[in-house]
PDB file of C-alpha atoms in Angstrom:
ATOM      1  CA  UNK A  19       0.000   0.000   0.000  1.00 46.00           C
ATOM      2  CA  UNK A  20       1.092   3.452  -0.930  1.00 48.00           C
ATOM      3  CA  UNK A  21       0.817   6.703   1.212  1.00 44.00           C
ATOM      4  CA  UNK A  22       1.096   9.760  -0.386  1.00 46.00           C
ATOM      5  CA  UNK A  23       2.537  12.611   1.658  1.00 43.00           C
ATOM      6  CA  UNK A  24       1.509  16.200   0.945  1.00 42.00           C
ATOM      7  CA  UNK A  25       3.780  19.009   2.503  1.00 43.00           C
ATOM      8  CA  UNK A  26       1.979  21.942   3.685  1.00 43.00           C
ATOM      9  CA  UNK A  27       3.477  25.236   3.886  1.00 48.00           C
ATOM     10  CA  UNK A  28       2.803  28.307   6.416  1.00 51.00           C
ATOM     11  CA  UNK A  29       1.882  29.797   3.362  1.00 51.00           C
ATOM     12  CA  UNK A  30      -0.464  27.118   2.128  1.00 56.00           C
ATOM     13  CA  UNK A  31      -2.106  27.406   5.205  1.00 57.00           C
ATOM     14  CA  UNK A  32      -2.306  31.520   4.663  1.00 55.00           C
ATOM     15  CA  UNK A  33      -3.852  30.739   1.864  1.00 53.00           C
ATOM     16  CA  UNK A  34      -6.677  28.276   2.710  1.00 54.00           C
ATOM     17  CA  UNK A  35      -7.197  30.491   5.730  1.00 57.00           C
ATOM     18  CA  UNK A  36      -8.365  33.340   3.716  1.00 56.00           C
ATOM     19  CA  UNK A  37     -10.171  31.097   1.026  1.00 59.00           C
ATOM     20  CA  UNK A  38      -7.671  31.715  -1.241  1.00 59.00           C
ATOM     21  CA  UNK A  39      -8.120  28.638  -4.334  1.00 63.00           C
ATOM     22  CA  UNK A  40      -5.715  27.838  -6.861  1.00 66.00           C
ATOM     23  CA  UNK A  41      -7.559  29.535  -9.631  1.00 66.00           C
ATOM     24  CA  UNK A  42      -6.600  32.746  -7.111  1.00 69.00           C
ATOM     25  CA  UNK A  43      -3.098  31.648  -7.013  1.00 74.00           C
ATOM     26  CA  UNK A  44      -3.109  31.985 -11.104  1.00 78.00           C
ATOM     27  CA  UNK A  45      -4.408  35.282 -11.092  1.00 77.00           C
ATOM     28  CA  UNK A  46      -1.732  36.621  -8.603  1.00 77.00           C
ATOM     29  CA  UNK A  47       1.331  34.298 -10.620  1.00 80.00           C
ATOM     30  CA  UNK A  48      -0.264  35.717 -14.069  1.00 82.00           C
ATOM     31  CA  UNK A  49       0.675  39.392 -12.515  1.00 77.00           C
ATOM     32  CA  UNK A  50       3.778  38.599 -11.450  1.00 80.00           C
ATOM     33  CA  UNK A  51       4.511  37.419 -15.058  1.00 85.00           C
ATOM     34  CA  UNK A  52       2.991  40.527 -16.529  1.00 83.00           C
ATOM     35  CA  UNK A  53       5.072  42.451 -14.480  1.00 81.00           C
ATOM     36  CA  UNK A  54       8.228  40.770 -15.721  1.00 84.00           C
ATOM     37  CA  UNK A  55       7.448  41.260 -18.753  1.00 85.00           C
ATOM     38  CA  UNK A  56       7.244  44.838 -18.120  1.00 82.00           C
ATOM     39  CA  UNK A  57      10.321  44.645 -16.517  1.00 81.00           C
ATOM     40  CA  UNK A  58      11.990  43.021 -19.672  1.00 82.00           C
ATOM     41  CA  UNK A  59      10.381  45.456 -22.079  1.00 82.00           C
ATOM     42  CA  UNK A  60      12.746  48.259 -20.009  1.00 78.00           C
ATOM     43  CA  UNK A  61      16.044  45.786 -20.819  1.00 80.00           C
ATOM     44  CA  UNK A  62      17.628  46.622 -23.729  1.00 79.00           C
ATOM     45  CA  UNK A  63      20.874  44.439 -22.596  1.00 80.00           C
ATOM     46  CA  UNK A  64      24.053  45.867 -21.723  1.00 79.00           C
ATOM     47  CA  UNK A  65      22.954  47.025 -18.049  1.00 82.00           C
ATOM     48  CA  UNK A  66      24.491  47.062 -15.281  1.00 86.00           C
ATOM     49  CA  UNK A  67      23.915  45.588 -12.094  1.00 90.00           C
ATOM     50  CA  UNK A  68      22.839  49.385 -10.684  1.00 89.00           C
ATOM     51  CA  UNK A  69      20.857  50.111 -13.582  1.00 86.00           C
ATOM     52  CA  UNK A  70      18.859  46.724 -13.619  1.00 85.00           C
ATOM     53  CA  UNK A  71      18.194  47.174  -9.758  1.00 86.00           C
ATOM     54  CA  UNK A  72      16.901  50.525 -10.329  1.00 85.00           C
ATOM     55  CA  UNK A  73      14.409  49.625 -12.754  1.00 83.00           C
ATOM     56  CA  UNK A  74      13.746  46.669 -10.505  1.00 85.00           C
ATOM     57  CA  UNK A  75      12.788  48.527  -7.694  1.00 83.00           C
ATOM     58  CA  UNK A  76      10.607  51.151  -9.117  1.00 80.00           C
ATOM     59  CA  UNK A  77       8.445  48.409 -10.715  1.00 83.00           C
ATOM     60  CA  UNK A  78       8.382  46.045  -7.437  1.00 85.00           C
ATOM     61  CA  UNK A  79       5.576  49.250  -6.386  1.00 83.00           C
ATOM     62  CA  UNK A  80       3.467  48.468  -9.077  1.00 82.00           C
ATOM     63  CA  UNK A  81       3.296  44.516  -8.479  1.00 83.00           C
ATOM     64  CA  UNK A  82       2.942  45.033  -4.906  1.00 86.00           C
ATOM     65  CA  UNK A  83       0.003  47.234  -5.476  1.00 85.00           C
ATOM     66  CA  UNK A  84      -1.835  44.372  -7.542  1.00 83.00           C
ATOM     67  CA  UNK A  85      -1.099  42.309  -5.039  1.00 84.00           C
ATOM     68  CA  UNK A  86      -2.443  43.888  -2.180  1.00 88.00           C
ATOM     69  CA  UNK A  87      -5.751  44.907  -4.649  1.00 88.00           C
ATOM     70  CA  UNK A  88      -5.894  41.189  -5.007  1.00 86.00           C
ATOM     71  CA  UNK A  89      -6.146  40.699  -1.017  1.00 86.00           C
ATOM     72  CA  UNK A  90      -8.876  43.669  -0.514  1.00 91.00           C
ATOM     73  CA  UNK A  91     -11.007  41.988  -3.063  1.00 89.00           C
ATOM     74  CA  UNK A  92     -10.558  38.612  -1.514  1.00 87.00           C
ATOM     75  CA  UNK A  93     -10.603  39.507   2.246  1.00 89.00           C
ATOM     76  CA  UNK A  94     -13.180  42.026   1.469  1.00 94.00           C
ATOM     77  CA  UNK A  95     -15.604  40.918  -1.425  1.00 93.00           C
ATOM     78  CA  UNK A  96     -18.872  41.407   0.740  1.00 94.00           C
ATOM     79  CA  UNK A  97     -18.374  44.973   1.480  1.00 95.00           C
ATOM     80  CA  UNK A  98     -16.819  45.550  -2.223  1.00 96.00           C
ATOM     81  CA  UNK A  99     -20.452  43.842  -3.395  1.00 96.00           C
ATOM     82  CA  UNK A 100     -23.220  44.811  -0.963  1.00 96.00           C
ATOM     83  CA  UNK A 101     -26.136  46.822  -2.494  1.00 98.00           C
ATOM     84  CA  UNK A 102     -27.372  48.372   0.747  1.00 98.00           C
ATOM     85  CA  UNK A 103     -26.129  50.298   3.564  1.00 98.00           C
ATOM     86  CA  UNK A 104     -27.332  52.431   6.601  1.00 97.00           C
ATOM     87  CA  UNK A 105     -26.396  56.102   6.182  1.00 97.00           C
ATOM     88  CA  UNK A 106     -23.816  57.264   9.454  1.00 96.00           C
ATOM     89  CA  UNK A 107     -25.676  60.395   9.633  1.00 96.00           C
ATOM     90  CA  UNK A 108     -29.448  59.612   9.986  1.00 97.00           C
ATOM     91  CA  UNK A 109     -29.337  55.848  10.256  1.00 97.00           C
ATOM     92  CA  UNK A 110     -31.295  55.342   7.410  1.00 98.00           C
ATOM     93  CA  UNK A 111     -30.909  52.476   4.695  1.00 98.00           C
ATOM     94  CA  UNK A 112     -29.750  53.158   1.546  1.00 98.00           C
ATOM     95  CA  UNK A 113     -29.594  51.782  -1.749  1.00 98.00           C
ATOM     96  CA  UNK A 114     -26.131  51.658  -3.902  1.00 98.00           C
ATOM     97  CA  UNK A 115     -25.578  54.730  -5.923  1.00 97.00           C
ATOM     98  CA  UNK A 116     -23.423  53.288  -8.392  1.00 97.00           C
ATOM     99  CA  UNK A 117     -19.184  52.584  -8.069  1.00 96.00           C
ATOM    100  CA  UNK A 118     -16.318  54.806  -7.877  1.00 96.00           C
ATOM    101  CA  UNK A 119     -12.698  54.330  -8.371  1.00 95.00           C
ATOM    102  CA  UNK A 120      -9.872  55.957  -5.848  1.00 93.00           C
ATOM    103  CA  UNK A 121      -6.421  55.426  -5.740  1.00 90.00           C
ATOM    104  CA  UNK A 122      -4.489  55.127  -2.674  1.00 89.00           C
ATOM    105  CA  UNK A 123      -0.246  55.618  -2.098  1.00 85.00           C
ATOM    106  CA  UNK A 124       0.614  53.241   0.562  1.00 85.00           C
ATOM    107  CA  UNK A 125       4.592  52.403   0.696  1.00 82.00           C
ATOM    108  CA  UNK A 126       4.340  49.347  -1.150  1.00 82.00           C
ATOM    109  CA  UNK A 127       2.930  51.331  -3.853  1.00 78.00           C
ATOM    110  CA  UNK A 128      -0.855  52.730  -5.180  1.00 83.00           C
ATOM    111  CA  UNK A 129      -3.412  50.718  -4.873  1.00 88.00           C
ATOM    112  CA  UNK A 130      -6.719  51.161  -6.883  1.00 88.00           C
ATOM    113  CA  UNK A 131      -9.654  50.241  -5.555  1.00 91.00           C
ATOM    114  CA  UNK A 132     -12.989  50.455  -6.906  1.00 94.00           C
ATOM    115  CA  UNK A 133     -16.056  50.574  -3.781  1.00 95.00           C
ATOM    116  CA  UNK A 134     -19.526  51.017  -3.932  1.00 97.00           C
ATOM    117  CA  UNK A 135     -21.316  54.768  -3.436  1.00 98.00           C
ATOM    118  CA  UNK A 136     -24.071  55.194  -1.822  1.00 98.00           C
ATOM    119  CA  UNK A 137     -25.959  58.078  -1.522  1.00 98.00           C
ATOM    120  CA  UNK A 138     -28.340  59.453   1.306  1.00 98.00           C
ATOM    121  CA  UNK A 139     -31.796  61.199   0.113  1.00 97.00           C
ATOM    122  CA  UNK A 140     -32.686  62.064   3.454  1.00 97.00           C
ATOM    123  CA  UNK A 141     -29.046  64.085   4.359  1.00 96.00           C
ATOM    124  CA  UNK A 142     -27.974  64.734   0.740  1.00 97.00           C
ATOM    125  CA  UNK A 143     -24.589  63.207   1.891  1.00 96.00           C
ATOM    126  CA  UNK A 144     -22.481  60.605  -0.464  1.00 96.00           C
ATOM    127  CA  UNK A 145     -20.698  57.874   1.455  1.00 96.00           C
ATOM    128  CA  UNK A 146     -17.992  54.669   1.035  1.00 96.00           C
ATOM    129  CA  UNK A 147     -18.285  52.159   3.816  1.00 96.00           C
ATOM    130  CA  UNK A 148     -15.104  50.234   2.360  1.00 95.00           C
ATOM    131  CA  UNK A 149     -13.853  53.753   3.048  1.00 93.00           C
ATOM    132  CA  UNK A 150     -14.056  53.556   7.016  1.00 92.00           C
ATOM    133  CA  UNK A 151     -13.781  49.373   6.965  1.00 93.00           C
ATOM    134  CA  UNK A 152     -10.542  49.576   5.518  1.00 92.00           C
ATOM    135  CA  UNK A 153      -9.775  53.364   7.459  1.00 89.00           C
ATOM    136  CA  UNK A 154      -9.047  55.092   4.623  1.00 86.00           C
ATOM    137  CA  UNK A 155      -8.603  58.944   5.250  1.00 74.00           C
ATOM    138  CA  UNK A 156     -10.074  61.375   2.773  1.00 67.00           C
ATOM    139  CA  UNK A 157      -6.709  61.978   1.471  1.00 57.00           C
ATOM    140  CA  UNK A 158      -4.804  60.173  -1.437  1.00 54.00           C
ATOM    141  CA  UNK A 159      -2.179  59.652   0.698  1.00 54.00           C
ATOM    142  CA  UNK A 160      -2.000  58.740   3.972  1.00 51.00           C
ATOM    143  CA  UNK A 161       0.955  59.860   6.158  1.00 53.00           C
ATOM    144  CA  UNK A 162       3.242  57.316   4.072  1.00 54.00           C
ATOM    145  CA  UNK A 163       6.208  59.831   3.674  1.00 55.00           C
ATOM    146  CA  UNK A 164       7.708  58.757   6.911  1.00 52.00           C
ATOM    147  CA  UNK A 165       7.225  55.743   5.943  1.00 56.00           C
ATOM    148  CA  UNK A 166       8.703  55.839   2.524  1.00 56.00           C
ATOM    149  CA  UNK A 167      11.847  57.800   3.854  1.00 57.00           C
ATOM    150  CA  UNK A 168      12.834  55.620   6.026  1.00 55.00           C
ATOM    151  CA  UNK A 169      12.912  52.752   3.732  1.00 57.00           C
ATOM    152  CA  UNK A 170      14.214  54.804   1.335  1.00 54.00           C
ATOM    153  CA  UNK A 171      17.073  55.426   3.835  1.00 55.00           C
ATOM    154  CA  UNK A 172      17.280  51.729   4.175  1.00 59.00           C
ATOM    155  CA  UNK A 173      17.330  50.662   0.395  1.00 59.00           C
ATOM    156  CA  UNK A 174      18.236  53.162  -1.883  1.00 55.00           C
ATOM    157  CA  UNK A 175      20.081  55.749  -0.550  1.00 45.00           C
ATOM    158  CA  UNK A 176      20.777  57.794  -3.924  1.00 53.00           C
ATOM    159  CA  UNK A 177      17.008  57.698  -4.912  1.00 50.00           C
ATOM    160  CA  UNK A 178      14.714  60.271  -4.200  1.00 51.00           C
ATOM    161  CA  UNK A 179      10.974  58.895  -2.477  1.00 51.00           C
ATOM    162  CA  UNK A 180       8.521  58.996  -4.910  1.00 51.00           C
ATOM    163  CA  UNK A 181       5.761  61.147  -4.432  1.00 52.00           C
ATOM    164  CA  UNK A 182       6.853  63.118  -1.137  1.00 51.00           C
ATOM    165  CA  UNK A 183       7.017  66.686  -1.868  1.00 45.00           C
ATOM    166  CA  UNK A 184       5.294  69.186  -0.809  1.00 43.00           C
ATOM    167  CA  UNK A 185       3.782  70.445  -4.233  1.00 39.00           C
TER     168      UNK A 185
END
């Protein structure tokens, strides 16, 4: 009689945890292979070790923001889909008003995330409830700068932080 063994990674178990299924797994390797090839389109051969690093880490941003999409839609697919909600001003309940998009900077880089609207009749106020359930602030950015310079400090210290001026 054979046994078959199956090895289960922390990971794997990260994974089931959050109901994460293989066809989930695809969609996260399938950006990670878009994103080399966006890396590769910016090789023209002949770099150097500094200048394929640099172009290496600006792009890590933009793969770590798909990721992390990925996880808000998992984690939070309820609140991304519900069709009703009760208004914080007047306690009313409201119907969904439709879907807009907002982008967030977070260090690991912008994430775009598109949450329902509603809108209350009654107090002629507009809301986001994935707003407060994920505590977003009502600004695009949200105190990352620190953030950002000290891992700039850490990584990278001839680059400049991306997005941390005060323009």
């Amino acid at each position: 009689m054979e046994v078959a063994s199956v090895s289960i990674t922390p990971l794997d178990g990260f994974w089931i945890r959050i109901g994460v299924k293989e066809e989930n797994r695809d969609e996260i390797h399938e950006s990670f292979d878009n994103w080399l090839d966006k890396v590769g389109e910016k090789m023209k051969g002949g770099e150097g070790l500094e200048e394929i690093v640099n172009e290496l880490f600006k792009k890590r941003q933009e793969l770590m923001g798909e990721v992390a999409t990925f996880f808000i839609k998992k984690l939070y697919s309820e609140e991304l889909n519900r069709e009703t909600a009760v208004c914080p001003r007047c306690g009313k309940e409201v119907k969904r008003a439709g879907e807009h998009e907002r982008t967030v900077e977070t260090m690991i880089g912008e994430i775009k995330l598109k949450r329902p609207y509603f809108w209350c009749e009654s107090c002629k106020k507009g809301f986001y409830p994935l707003d407060k359930v994920l505590d977003l602030s009502n600004r695009k950015k949200r105190g990352i700068c620190r953030e950002r310079g000290r891992v700039w400090l850490l990584n990278s210290p001839s680059a400049k932080p991306k997005s941390c001026s005060r323009n």
